[in-house]
Amino acid sequence: MQNHVPRQRQNVSGTREAHNGTTRRAFDPLEPPQRSQPRHPTGGLAYALFMFSSQWFLVPQGMGIIAVILHQLPYQFRGLEIISKIVWVYTIVLLGSCLGLYVLRILLYPRHVAYQLRHSILETSCLASISIAFTSIIQMVALTVVRGWGSAWGIVAFVLWWINTALAVLAVLGIPYIYVQVQPPGIKGVPPATLLPLIAALTSAAGAGVICRYGAISARLQVPMIIVSYLEIGIGLPLAVCLETIYLARLFDRAFPATKEIYQTMILCGPFGQASFALQMLGQVVQRGSFASYDRGTFLTANSAPTVGVTSQFAGLLSWGFGTFWWALSIISIVHSLLAQSGGLRATSFTLGAWSLVFPWGVYTNAAIMLGQIMKSPAFDVWSTALTILLLFIAINNHIWTVKGLMSGTIFGLQKG
């Protein structure tokens, strides 16, 4: 007589399932298969470099948006702009260090890196964070350096933006192709990290708005950036809706993420927060005379500017509303998962995935700051300030645990530091 075991909540990454009397580990889309992996080194530093994954780019990605937020915060105090610049320089150092170590990893362990990129969705997705972090750095050039050192730096930001936009377009076109053709995970294996390439394109669009607004460049240079940025939004935003629909289908099928991956759910609000800011900023730039000065054709004219500008900003408001749903759902999901796990909050272990919280939260906050500016709304000013305080707490907490992980070696999988 067979015993019928009731169906229980599925956990894609952490469960084990019985099959023909044997026990096997369920498929985990974020961890590559263990068979045929290249051998890893045994030395401490060599092993740490071997395990230096692209998730480290989440750190400068998060710190870059914090620098922008501190500079644009509605309630400024003396010294906050200096703090913003310090965080900006820190972001540059972080991104440069991470890039250097990752390139060294490629040179020393090319087979291992290639294996990871072929089999790990998370490894592939986080490469898009390079472009995202670089965009935030470029934005700060337009926000701070142009005002202090002259309009020539606006041209520097302009050139850097086009270079970075090429990287963003490569990410938004190439990485999803890898998902589909090289490492198709199935519906139950689609993680929120698959949105990062789309966020790269949306972040590039947001960066264009900032450079056009604060970079002191001519309308002749602004308008091509504006058009390309709207095209990037046209690529990134609809695809984000599609991927998040797939993720909802995964949840409805009870394929819930493991506790160690739960922080990734905050990425779900990222595309809509960043699209909101990009649409608002681009709309403001159009209203301030870029189309009127360019004045070509029937679209790029002074007559169309008011309609395009207001429509763009209204679309930004709608996008922020959609992002609010995902922001709230992510918080509820994270809190519920951490409390419901065996041992409660005390059983939570830190991983680099916790840095997935920072950038999406940051772009959602930055969009709220922008809404406060275009509507002269004290409510949005207060709300964005509250979000910033919480964001700083998250970032500081992540830094503390990251440093502890580096000192102990556990963040690289070492048993001893």
CSV table of C-alpha atoms in Angstrom, one decimal:
chain,number,residue,atom,x,y,z
A,1,MET,CA,0.0,0.0,0.0
A,2,GLN,CA,1.4,3.4,-1.0
A,3,ASN,CA,1.7,6.3,1.4
A,4,HIS,CA,0.5,9.5,-0.1
A,5,VAL,CA,2.6,12.5,1.1
A,6,PRO,CA,0.7,15.8,1.0
A,7,ARG,CA,2.2,18.4,-1.2
A,8,GLN,CA,4.1,21.0,0.8
A,9,ARG,CA,5.5,24.4,0.0
A,10,GLN,CA,8.3,24.1,-2.6
A,11,ASN,CA,11.6,25.7,-2.2
A,12,VAL,CA,13.5,25.7,-5.5
A,13,SER,CA,17.0,26.1,-4.0
A,14,GLY,CA,16.9,24.4,-0.7
A,15,THR,CA,14.7,21.3,-0.8
A,16,ARG,CA,15.5,17.7,-1.4
A,17,GLU,CA,13.0,15.4,-3.1
A,18,ALA,CA,12.7,11.6,-3.2
A,19,HIS,CA,12.8,9.8,-6.5
A,20,ASN,CA,12.9,6.0,-6.9
A,21,GLY,CA,14.1,5.6,-3.4
A,22,THR,CA,17.0,8.0,-3.7
A,23,THR,CA,17.5,11.5,-2.4
A,24,ARG,CA,18.7,14.2,-4.7
A,25,ARG,CA,19.1,17.9,-4.5
A,26,ALA,CA,16.5,20.1,-6.3
A,27,PHE,CA,17.6,22.2,-9.2
A,28,ASP,CA,19.1,25.6,-8.1
A,29,PRO,CA,19.3,28.1,-10.9
A,30,LEU,CA,21.7,30.3,-9.0
A,31,GLU,CA,24.3,27.7,-8.3
A,32,PRO,CA,26.0,25.9,-11.2
A,33,PRO,CA,26.0,22.1,-11.3
A,34,GLN,CA,28.8,20.5,-9.3
A,35,ARG,CA,29.8,18.0,-12.0
A,36,SER,CA,32.8,18.8,-14.2
A,37,GLN,CA,33.7,22.0,-12.2
A,38,PRO,CA,37.3,23.1,-12.6
A,39,ARG,CA,39.4,22.4,-9.5
A,40,HIS,CA,39.8,25.2,-7.1
A,41,PRO,CA,43.0,26.3,-5.4
A,42,THR,CA,43.7,25.4,-1.8
A,43,GLY,CA,45.5,28.6,-0.7
A,44,GLY,CA,43.6,31.2,1.3
A,45,LEU,CA,44.1,34.3,-0.9
A,46,ALA,CA,44.1,32.3,-4.1
A,47,TYR,CA,40.8,30.6,-3.1
A,48,ALA,CA,39.3,34.0,-2.2
A,49,LEU,CA,40.1,35.3,-5.6
A,50,PHE,CA,38.8,32.1,-7.2
A,51,MET,CA,35.5,32.7,-5.4
A,52,PHE,CA,35.4,36.5,-6.2
A,53,SER,CA,32.0,36.5,-8.0
A,54,SER,CA,30.3,39.3,-9.9
A,55,GLN,CA,28.0,39.8,-6.9
A,56,TRP,CA,30.7,42.1,-5.6
A,57,PHE,CA,29.6,44.7,-8.2
A,58,LEU,CA,26.4,45.1,-6.2
A,59,VAL,CA,28.4,47.0,-3.6
A,60,PRO,CA,29.6,50.0,-5.8
A,61,GLN,CA,26.2,49.8,-7.5
A,62,GLY,CA,24.5,50.5,-4.2
A,63,MET,CA,27.0,53.1,-3.0
A,64,GLY,CA,26.8,55.1,-6.3
A,65,ILE,CA,23.0,55.7,-5.9
A,66,ILE,CA,23.5,56.7,-2.3
A,67,ALA,CA,26.0,59.4,-3.4
A,68,VAL,CA,23.4,60.8,-5.9
A,69,ILE,CA,20.6,60.7,-3.3
A,70,LEU,CA,22.6,62.6,-0.7
A,71,HIS,CA,23.4,65.3,-3.2
A,72,GLN,CA,19.8,65.7,-4.3
A,73,LEU,CA,18.1,65.2,-0.9
A,74,PRO,CA,15.4,68.0,-0.3
A,75,TYR,CA,16.5,68.6,3.3
A,76,GLN,CA,20.2,69.6,3.1
A,77,PHE,CA,22.5,70.4,6.0
A,78,ARG,CA,26.0,71.9,6.0
A,79,GLY,CA,28.5,69.2,5.0
A,80,LEU,CA,26.0,66.8,3.3
A,81,GLU,CA,27.3,67.7,-0.1
A,82,ILE,CA,30.8,66.9,1.1
A,83,ILE,CA,29.6,63.5,2.4
A,84,SER,CA,28.0,62.9,-1.0
A,85,LYS,CA,31.3,63.6,-2.7
A,86,ILE,CA,33.2,61.3,-0.3
A,87,VAL,CA,30.7,58.5,-1.0
A,88,TRP,CA,31.1,59.2,-4.7
A,89,VAL,CA,34.9,58.8,-4.5
A,90,TYR,CA,34.5,55.7,-2.4
A,91,THR,CA,32.2,54.3,-5.1
A,92,ILE,CA,34.9,54.9,-7.8
A,93,VAL,CA,37.5,53.1,-5.6
A,94,LEU,CA,35.1,50.2,-5.0
A,95,LEU,CA,34.3,49.8,-8.7
A,96,GLY,CA,37.9,50.1,-9.7
A,97,SER,CA,39.0,47.5,-7.1
A,98,CYS,CA,36.2,45.1,-8.0
A,99,LEU,CA,37.0,45.4,-11.7
A,100,GLY,CA,40.7,44.8,-11.1
A,101,LEU,CA,40.1,41.7,-9.0
A,102,TYR,CA,37.5,40.3,-11.4
A,103,VAL,CA,39.8,40.8,-14.4
A,104,LEU,CA,42.6,39.1,-12.4
A,105,ARG,CA,40.3,36.3,-11.7
A,106,ILE,CA,39.5,35.9,-15.4
A,107,LEU,CA,43.3,35.9,-16.2
A,108,LEU,CA,44.2,33.3,-13.5
A,109,TYR,CA,41.1,31.1,-13.7
A,110,PRO,CA,39.6,31.5,-17.1
A,111,ARG,CA,38.0,28.0,-17.2
A,112,HIS,CA,36.3,28.6,-13.8
A,113,VAL,CA,34.9,32.0,-14.8
A,114,ALA,CA,33.7,30.7,-18.1
A,115,TYR,CA,32.0,27.8,-16.3
A,116,GLN,CA,30.3,30.1,-13.9
A,117,LEU,CA,29.0,32.4,-16.7
A,118,ARG,CA,27.7,29.4,-18.6
A,119,HIS,CA,25.8,27.8,-15.6
A,120,SER,CA,25.1,30.5,-13.0
A,121,ILE,CA,22.3,33.1,-13.8
A,122,LEU,CA,23.4,35.2,-10.8
A,123,GLU,CA,27.0,35.4,-12.0
A,124,THR,CA,25.9,36.5,-15.5
A,125,SER,CA,23.2,38.9,-14.2
A,126,CYS,CA,25.5,40.8,-11.9
A,127,LEU,CA,27.8,41.7,-14.7
A,128,ALA,CA,25.2,44.3,-15.6
A,129,SER,CA,25.9,46.0,-12.3
A,130,ILE,CA,29.2,47.3,-13.7
A,131,SER,CA,27.3,49.6,-16.1
A,132,ILE,CA,24.8,50.5,-13.4
A,133,ALA,CA,27.5,51.6,-11.0
A,134,PHE,CA,29.4,53.5,-13.7
A,135,THR,CA,26.3,55.4,-14.6
A,136,SER,CA,25.9,56.7,-11.1
A,137,ILE,CA,29.6,57.8,-11.1
A,138,ILE,CA,29.0,59.7,-14.4
A,139,GLN,CA,25.9,61.4,-12.9
A,140,MET,CA,27.9,62.7,-10.0
A,141,VAL,CA,30.4,64.3,-12.5
A,142,ALA,CA,27.5,66.3,-14.0
A,143,LEU,CA,26.0,67.1,-10.6
A,144,THR,CA,29.2,68.3,-8.8
A,145,VAL,CA,32.3,68.6,-11.1
A,146,VAL,CA,30.6,70.7,-13.8
A,147,ARG,CA,29.4,73.3,-11.4
A,148,GLY,CA,32.8,73.5,-9.7
A,149,TRP,CA,35.3,73.1,-12.5
A,150,GLY,CA,33.5,74.3,-15.6
A,151,SER,CA,31.3,73.1,-18.5
A,152,ALA,CA,34.2,71.2,-20.1
A,153,TRP,CA,33.4,68.4,-17.7
A,154,GLY,CA,29.9,68.3,-19.1
A,155,ILE,CA,31.5,67.1,-22.4
A,156,VAL,CA,33.5,64.5,-20.4
A,157,ALA,CA,30.3,63.2,-18.8
A,158,PHE,CA,28.7,63.2,-22.3
A,159,VAL,CA,31.5,61.1,-23.8
A,160,LEU,CA,31.5,58.7,-20.8
A,161,TRP,CA,27.8,58.3,-21.0
A,162,TRP,CA,27.9,57.2,-24.6
A,163,ILE,CA,30.6,54.6,-23.8
A,164,ASN,CA,28.6,53.4,-20.8
A,165,THR,CA,25.4,53.3,-22.9
A,166,ALA,CA,27.1,50.9,-25.3
A,167,LEU,CA,27.8,48.6,-22.3
A,168,ALA,CA,24.2,48.9,-21.1
A,169,VAL,CA,22.8,48.1,-24.5
A,170,LEU,CA,25.2,45.1,-24.7
A,171,ALA,CA,24.0,43.9,-21.3
A,172,VAL,CA,20.3,44.3,-22.1
A,173,LEU,CA,20.6,42.5,-25.4
A,174,GLY,CA,23.3,40.0,-24.7
A,175,ILE,CA,22.6,38.7,-21.1
A,176,PRO,CA,18.9,37.8,-21.7
A,177,TYR,CA,20.1,35.9,-24.8
A,178,ILE,CA,22.4,33.9,-22.5
A,179,TYR,CA,19.4,33.2,-20.2
A,180,VAL,CA,17.4,31.8,-23.0
A,181,GLN,CA,20.0,30.0,-25.1
A,182,VAL,CA,22.7,28.9,-22.7
A,183,GLN,CA,21.2,28.6,-19.2
A,184,PRO,CA,17.4,28.4,-19.5
A,185,PRO,CA,16.2,27.9,-15.9
A,186,GLY,CA,12.5,27.2,-16.5
A,187,ILE,CA,9.7,29.2,-14.9
A,188,LYS,CA,10.5,27.9,-11.4
A,189,GLY,CA,14.1,29.0,-11.7
A,190,VAL,CA,13.7,32.6,-12.8
A,191,PRO,CA,15.2,34.8,-10.0
A,192,PRO,CA,14.7,38.6,-9.6
A,193,ALA,CA,18.4,39.1,-10.6
A,194,THR,CA,17.4,38.6,-14.2
A,195,LEU,CA,16.1,42.2,-14.1
A,196,LEU,CA,19.6,43.7,-13.6
A,197,PRO,CA,20.4,43.9,-17.4
A,198,LEU,CA,17.1,45.8,-17.9
A,199,ILE,CA,17.9,48.1,-15.0
A,200,ALA,CA,21.2,48.8,-16.7
A,201,ALA,CA,19.4,50.3,-19.7
A,202,LEU,CA,17.0,52.2,-17.5
A,203,THR,CA,19.8,53.6,-15.4
A,204,SER,CA,21.6,54.7,-18.6
A,205,ALA,CA,18.4,56.6,-19.5
A,206,ALA,CA,18.3,58.2,-16.1
A,207,GLY,CA,21.9,59.2,-16.4
A,208,ALA,CA,21.2,61.0,-19.7
A,209,GLY,CA,18.5,63.0,-18.0
A,210,VAL,CA,20.9,64.2,-15.3
A,211,ILE,CA,23.7,65.1,-17.7
A,212,CYS,CA,21.3,67.0,-20.0
A,213,ARG,CA,19.9,68.9,-17.0
A,214,TYR,CA,23.1,69.6,-15.1
A,215,GLY,CA,25.9,69.0,-17.6
A,216,ALA,CA,25.8,72.4,-19.3
A,217,ILE,CA,25.8,70.8,-22.8
A,218,SER,CA,24.1,72.2,-25.9
A,219,ALA,CA,20.7,71.1,-27.2
A,220,ARG,CA,22.5,69.6,-30.2
A,221,LEU,CA,24.2,67.2,-27.8
A,222,GLN,CA,21.2,66.7,-25.6
A,223,VAL,CA,18.5,65.7,-28.1
A,224,PRO,CA,20.3,62.5,-29.4
A,225,MET,CA,20.8,61.5,-25.7
A,226,ILE,CA,17.1,62.1,-25.0
A,227,ILE,CA,15.9,60.0,-28.0
A,228,VAL,CA,18.3,57.1,-27.2
A,229,SER,CA,17.2,57.2,-23.6
A,230,TYR,CA,13.5,56.9,-24.4
A,231,LEU,CA,14.4,54.0,-26.7
A,232,GLU,CA,16.3,52.4,-23.7
A,233,ILE,CA,13.1,52.9,-21.6
A,234,GLY,CA,11.2,51.3,-24.4
A,235,ILE,CA,13.4,48.2,-24.2
A,236,GLY,CA,13.8,47.9,-20.4
A,237,LEU,CA,10.4,48.8,-19.0
A,238,PRO,CA,8.1,46.4,-21.0
A,239,LEU,CA,10.6,43.6,-20.6
A,240,ALA,CA,10.7,44.2,-16.9
A,241,VAL,CA,6.9,43.9,-16.8
A,242,CYS,CA,7.2,40.6,-18.7
A,243,LEU,CA,9.9,39.1,-16.4
A,244,GLU,CA,8.0,40.2,-13.3
A,245,THR,CA,4.9,38.5,-14.6
A,246,ILE,CA,6.9,35.3,-15.0
A,247,TYR,CA,8.2,35.7,-11.5
A,248,LEU,CA,4.6,36.1,-10.2
A,249,ALA,CA,3.7,32.9,-12.1
A,250,ARG,CA,6.6,31.2,-10.2
A,251,LEU,CA,5.2,32.3,-6.9
A,252,PHE,CA,1.7,31.3,-7.8
A,253,ASP,CA,3.1,27.8,-8.5
A,254,ARG,CA,4.6,27.8,-5.0
A,255,ALA,CA,8.2,27.8,-6.1
A,256,PHE,CA,9.4,30.3,-3.4
A,257,PRO,CA,12.9,31.5,-3.2
A,258,ALA,CA,15.2,30.1,-0.5
A,259,THR,CA,16.0,32.3,2.5
A,260,LYS,CA,19.5,33.0,1.4
A,261,GLU,CA,18.1,34.5,-1.9
A,262,ILE,CA,15.2,36.4,-0.4
A,263,TYR,CA,17.0,39.8,-0.5
A,264,GLN,CA,16.9,39.6,-4.3
A,265,THR,CA,13.2,40.3,-4.2
A,266,MET,CA,13.9,44.0,-3.7
A,267,ILE,CA,15.3,44.0,-7.2
A,268,LEU,CA,11.7,43.7,-8.4
A,269,CYS,CA,11.0,47.4,-7.6
A,270,GLY,CA,14.2,48.6,-9.3
A,271,PRO,CA,13.1,48.8,-12.9
A,272,PHE,CA,10.0,50.9,-12.0
A,273,GLY,CA,11.8,53.2,-9.6
A,274,GLN,CA,14.6,53.9,-12.1
A,275,ALA,CA,12.1,54.3,-15.0
A,276,SER,CA,10.1,56.7,-12.9
A,277,PHE,CA,13.2,58.9,-12.3
A,278,ALA,CA,14.3,58.7,-15.9
A,279,LEU,CA,10.9,59.6,-17.3
A,280,GLN,CA,10.6,62.6,-14.9
A,281,MET,CA,14.1,63.9,-15.6
A,282,LEU,CA,13.8,63.5,-19.3
A,283,GLY,CA,10.4,65.2,-19.3
A,284,GLN,CA,11.9,68.1,-17.3
A,285,VAL,CA,14.8,68.5,-19.8
A,286,VAL,CA,12.4,68.6,-22.7
A,287,GLN,CA,10.3,71.3,-21.0
A,288,ARG,CA,13.4,73.4,-20.3
A,289,GLY,CA,14.0,74.0,-24.0
A,290,SER,CA,16.1,71.2,-25.5
A,291,PHE,CA,13.4,70.4,-28.2
A,292,ALA,CA,12.7,74.1,-28.8
A,293,SER,CA,16.4,74.9,-29.3
A,294,TYR,CA,16.9,71.8,-31.6
A,295,ASP,CA,13.7,72.5,-33.6
A,296,ARG,CA,13.8,69.9,-36.4
A,297,GLY,CA,11.0,67.9,-38.0
A,298,THR,CA,7.6,67.7,-36.5
A,299,PHE,CA,8.4,66.1,-33.2
A,300,LEU,CA,11.6,67.8,-32.0
A,301,THR,CA,10.0,71.2,-31.8
A,302,ALA,CA,8.9,73.8,-29.3
A,303,ASN,CA,5.2,73.0,-30.0
A,304,SER,CA,5.6,69.3,-29.0
A,305,ALA,CA,7.8,70.0,-25.9
A,306,PRO,CA,5.0,70.7,-23.4
A,307,THR,CA,3.1,67.6,-24.4
A,308,VAL,CA,6.1,65.3,-24.4
A,309,GLY,CA,7.4,66.7,-21.1
A,310,VAL,CA,4.1,66.5,-19.1
A,311,THR,CA,3.3,63.0,-20.6
A,312,SER,CA,6.8,61.8,-19.6
A,313,GLN,CA,6.5,63.1,-16.1
A,314,PHE,CA,3.0,61.6,-15.7
A,315,ALA,CA,4.3,58.2,-16.9
A,316,GLY,CA,7.0,58.6,-14.3
A,317,LEU,CA,4.4,59.0,-11.6
A,318,LEU,CA,2.6,55.9,-12.7
A,319,SER,CA,5.8,53.9,-12.8
A,320,TRP,CA,6.6,55.0,-9.3
A,321,GLY,CA,3.2,53.7,-8.2
A,322,PHE,CA,3.9,50.3,-9.7
A,323,GLY,CA,7.3,50.3,-8.1
A,324,THR,CA,5.6,51.0,-4.7
A,325,PHE,CA,3.7,47.8,-5.0
A,326,TRP,CA,6.9,45.8,-5.6
A,327,TRP,CA,8.8,47.7,-2.9
A,328,ALA,CA,6.1,46.9,-0.3
A,329,LEU,CA,5.7,43.3,-1.4
A,330,SER,CA,9.5,42.8,-1.2
A,331,ILE,CA,9.7,44.1,2.3
A,332,ILE,CA,6.8,41.8,3.4
A,333,SER,CA,8.4,38.8,1.7
A,334,ILE,CA,11.8,39.4,3.3
A,335,VAL,CA,10.4,39.9,6.8
A,336,HIS,CA,8.1,36.9,6.5
A,337,SER,CA,10.9,34.6,5.2
A,338,LEU,CA,13.4,35.7,7.9
A,339,LEU,CA,10.9,35.3,10.7
A,340,ALA,CA,9.4,32.0,9.4
A,341,GLN,CA,12.8,30.2,9.0
A,342,SER,CA,13.9,27.7,11.6
A,343,GLY,CA,15.5,29.7,14.4
A,344,GLY,CA,14.0,33.0,13.3
A,345,LEU,CA,16.1,36.1,12.8
A,346,ARG,CA,19.0,34.7,14.8
A,347,ALA,CA,19.5,32.0,12.2
A,348,THR,CA,20.0,34.5,9.4
A,349,SER,CA,23.5,34.4,7.8
A,350,PHE,CA,24.9,37.3,5.8
A,351,THR,CA,25.6,36.9,2.1
A,352,LEU,CA,26.5,39.4,-0.6
A,353,GLY,CA,22.9,39.0,-1.8
A,354,ALA,CA,22.0,41.5,1.0
A,355,TRP,CA,23.5,44.2,-1.2
A,356,SER,CA,20.6,43.5,-3.6
A,357,LEU,CA,18.5,45.7,-1.2
A,358,VAL,CA,20.5,48.9,-1.7
A,359,PHE,CA,20.3,50.0,-5.3
A,360,PRO,CA,16.6,49.2,-5.9
A,361,TRP,CA,15.7,50.9,-2.7
A,362,GLY,CA,17.9,53.8,-3.7
A,363,VAL,CA,16.3,54.4,-7.2
A,364,TYR,CA,12.8,54.2,-5.6
A,365,THR,CA,13.9,56.9,-3.2
A,366,ASN,CA,15.5,59.0,-5.9
A,367,ALA,CA,12.3,58.9,-7.9
A,368,ALA,CA,10.4,60.1,-4.8
A,369,ILE,CA,12.9,63.0,-4.5
A,370,MET,CA,12.2,63.9,-8.1
A,371,LEU,CA,8.4,63.7,-7.6
A,372,GLY,CA,8.8,66.1,-4.7
A,373,GLN,CA,10.7,68.5,-6.9
A,374,ILE,CA,8.4,68.6,-9.9
A,375,MET,CA,5.2,68.8,-7.7
A,376,LYS,CA,6.7,71.0,-4.9
A,377,SER,CA,5.3,68.4,-2.6
A,378,PRO,CA,6.3,68.3,1.1
A,379,ALA,CA,4.7,64.8,1.4
A,380,PHE,CA,7.2,63.4,-1.1
A,381,ASP,CA,10.0,65.4,0.5
A,382,VAL,CA,9.4,63.9,3.9
A,383,TRP,CA,8.8,60.4,2.5
A,384,SER,CA,12.0,60.4,0.4
A,385,THR,CA,14.0,61.6,3.5
A,386,ALA,CA,12.6,58.8,5.6
A,387,LEU,CA,13.5,56.3,2.8
A,388,THR,CA,17.0,57.8,2.7
A,389,ILE,CA,17.5,57.3,6.5
A,390,LEU,CA,16.4,53.6,6.2
A,391,LEU,CA,18.6,53.2,3.2
A,392,LEU,CA,21.6,54.5,5.0
A,393,PHE,CA,20.9,52.1,7.9
A,394,ILE,CA,20.8,49.2,5.5
A,395,ALA,CA,24.0,50.2,3.8
A,396,ILE,CA,25.9,50.7,7.1
A,397,ASN,CA,24.6,47.3,8.3
A,398,ASN,CA,25.7,45.6,5.1
A,399,HIS,CA,29.2,47.2,5.4
A,400,ILE,CA,29.6,45.9,9.0
A,401,TRP,CA,28.7,42.4,8.0
A,402,THR,CA,30.8,42.5,4.8
A,403,VAL,CA,33.9,43.6,6.8
A,404,LYS,CA,33.2,40.8,9.3
A,405,GLY,CA,32.9,38.3,6.4
A,406,LEU,CA,36.1,39.5,4.9
A,407,MET,CA,38.0,39.3,8.2
A,408,SER,CA,36.7,35.8,8.9
A,409,GLY,CA,36.9,34.6,5.3
A,410,THR,CA,33.4,33.2,5.4
A,411,ILE,CA,32.2,35.5,2.7
A,412,PHE,CA,34.5,33.6,0.3
A,413,GLY,CA,33.5,30.2,1.7
A,414,LEU,CA,36.7,29.9,3.9
A,415,GLN,CA,36.3,28.2,7.2
A,416,LYS,CA,39.1,30.4,8.7
A,417,GLY,CA,40.2,33.9,7.9
